[in-house]
GROMACS .gro file of C-alpha atoms in nm:
model
  120
    1UNK     CA    1   9.540   7.936  14.062
    2UNK     CA    2   9.207   7.990  13.892
    3UNK     CA    3   9.195   8.060  13.519
    4UNK     CA    4   9.018   8.398  13.553
    5UNK     CA    5   9.320   8.539  13.743
    6UNK     CA    6   9.538   8.472  13.439
    7UNK     CA    7   9.308   8.688  13.224
    8UNK     CA    8   9.353   9.003  13.436
    9UNK     CA    9   9.673   9.123  13.261
   10UNK     CA   10   9.518   9.094  12.911
   11UNK     CA   11   9.352   9.443  12.907
   12UNK     CA   12   9.682   9.595  13.018
   13UNK     CA   13   9.872   9.421  12.737
   14UNK     CA   14   9.611   9.527  12.480
   15UNK     CA   15   9.623   9.888  12.601
   16UNK     CA   16  10.004   9.884  12.588
   17UNK     CA   17   9.996   9.756  12.229
   18UNK     CA   18   9.778  10.050  12.125
   19UNK     CA   19  10.022  10.314  12.250
   20UNK     CA   20  10.194  10.483  11.951
   21UNK     CA   21  10.560  10.392  11.917
   22UNK     CA   22  10.842  10.634  11.835
   23UNK     CA   23  10.936  10.981  11.954
   24UNK     CA   24  10.592  11.137  11.941
   25UNK     CA   25  10.483  11.375  12.212
   26UNK     CA   26  10.154  11.253  12.360
   27UNK     CA   27   9.865  11.474  12.257
   28UNK     CA   28  10.057  11.652  11.978
   29UNK     CA   29   9.856  11.588  11.657
   30UNK     CA   30  10.119  11.759  11.440
   31UNK     CA   31  10.353  11.462  11.489
   32UNK     CA   32  10.113  11.188  11.391
   33UNK     CA   33  10.060  11.054  11.042
   34UNK     CA   34   9.725  10.934  10.911
   35UNK     CA   35   9.778  10.593  10.751
   36UNK     CA   36   9.557  10.364  10.546
   37UNK     CA   37   9.614  10.081  10.301
   38UNK     CA   38   9.403  10.052   9.987
   39UNK     CA   39   9.423   9.859   9.662
   40UNK     CA   40   9.501  10.087   9.367
   41UNK     CA   41   9.586  10.024   9.004
   42UNK     CA   42   9.749  10.358   8.918
   43UNK     CA   43   9.822  10.710   9.032
   44UNK     CA   44   9.755  11.001   8.797
   45UNK     CA   45   9.891  11.344   8.882
   46UNK     CA   46   9.888  11.685   8.716
   47UNK     CA   47  10.227  11.856   8.734
   48UNK     CA   48  10.263  12.235   8.784
   49UNK     CA   49  10.275  12.285   8.404
   50UNK     CA   50   9.935  12.114   8.363
   51UNK     CA   51  10.057  11.786   8.212
   52UNK     CA   52   9.907  11.460   8.339
   53UNK     CA   53  10.140  11.172   8.427
   54UNK     CA   54  10.035  10.813   8.495
   55UNK     CA   55  10.225  10.594   8.744
   56UNK     CA   56  10.134  10.226   8.743
   57UNK     CA   57  10.088  10.098   9.100
   58UNK     CA   58  10.244   9.759   9.029
   59UNK     CA   59  10.578   9.862   9.193
   60UNK     CA   60  10.458  10.134   9.434
   61UNK     CA   61  10.451  10.035   9.802
   62UNK     CA   62  10.385  10.372   9.970
   63UNK     CA   63  10.248  10.714   9.874
   64UNK     CA   64  10.294  10.999  10.121
   65UNK     CA   65  10.094  11.324  10.091
   66UNK     CA   66  10.283  11.607  10.258
   67UNK     CA   67  10.025  11.854  10.388
   68UNK     CA   68  10.215  12.165  10.491
   69UNK     CA   69  10.358  12.258  10.150
   70UNK     CA   70  10.286  12.626  10.072
   71UNK     CA   71  10.212  12.564   9.702
   72UNK     CA   72  10.009  12.283   9.546
   73UNK     CA   73  10.055  11.923   9.652
   74UNK     CA   74  10.375  11.731   9.730
   75UNK     CA   75  10.384  11.352   9.708
   76UNK     CA   76  10.655  11.106   9.804
   77UNK     CA   77  10.648  10.770   9.627
   78UNK     CA   78  10.839  10.465   9.745
   79UNK     CA   79  10.886  10.173   9.510
   80UNK     CA   80  10.936   9.803   9.576
   81UNK     CA   81  11.298   9.811   9.456
   82UNK     CA   82  11.392  10.102   9.687
   83UNK     CA   83  11.352  10.382   9.431
   84UNK     CA   84  11.209  10.715   9.544
   85UNK     CA   85  11.014  10.997   9.377
   86UNK     CA   86  10.930  11.344   9.507
   87UNK     CA   87  10.649  11.500   9.305
   88UNK     CA   88  10.503  11.850   9.312
   89UNK     CA   89  10.153  11.850   9.165
   90UNK     CA   90   9.836  12.051   9.121
   91UNK     CA   91   9.612  11.746   9.165
   92UNK     CA   92   9.632  11.370   9.188
   93UNK     CA   93   9.395  11.081   9.132
   94UNK     CA   94   9.412  10.727   9.270
   95UNK     CA   95   9.246  10.475   9.041
   96UNK     CA   96   9.129  10.160   9.213
   97UNK     CA   97   8.953   9.974   8.932
   98UNK     CA   98   9.167   9.942   8.625
   99UNK     CA   99   9.390   9.653   8.538
  100UNK     CA  100   9.579   9.482   8.817
  101UNK     CA  101   9.564   9.634   9.164
  102UNK     CA  102   9.813   9.637   9.447
  103UNK     CA  103   9.781   9.715   9.818
  104UNK     CA  104   9.952  10.054   9.868
  105UNK     CA  105  10.014  10.229  10.198
  106UNK     CA  106   9.880  10.586  10.191
  107UNK     CA  107  10.024  10.825  10.448
  108UNK     CA  108   9.918  11.182  10.518
  109UNK     CA  109  10.181  11.374  10.713
  110UNK     CA  110  10.395  11.682  10.752
  111UNK     CA  111  10.696  11.785  10.546
  112UNK     CA  112  10.919  11.761  10.854
  113UNK     CA  113  10.844  11.388  10.862
  114UNK     CA  114  10.946  11.317  10.501
  115UNK     CA  115  11.103  10.977  10.441
  116UNK     CA  116  11.367  11.088  10.194
  117UNK     CA  117  11.621  10.804  10.177
  118UNK     CA  118  11.906  10.856  10.424
  119UNK     CA  119  12.160  10.665  10.213
  120UNK     CA  120  12.154  10.909   9.919
   0.00000   0.00000   0.00000
């Protein structure tokens, strides 16, 4: 068998790997999350009372922005040790150049797809 015949299935395998996994309905953008990974050093957010809080990114592994909240901004934070925070805010800031940085997964999604821990 010639070597070029072995390469024919490669585009099929690559296309199959790009298909989203899970229970998403094809073509339904409301069920997909927008994901990126960036290095950050800290997260600053302004709570509904106007106070600013600083969260060091050294233990944060994922920040989820829930888009369909009727008031303000809602963030879910997941920490390296399994801890969880749900934050309502007026604004938030991601600082990327200050002290030590860490690669953090940023996810933009819907409230119906929250990742609140199931074991609580």
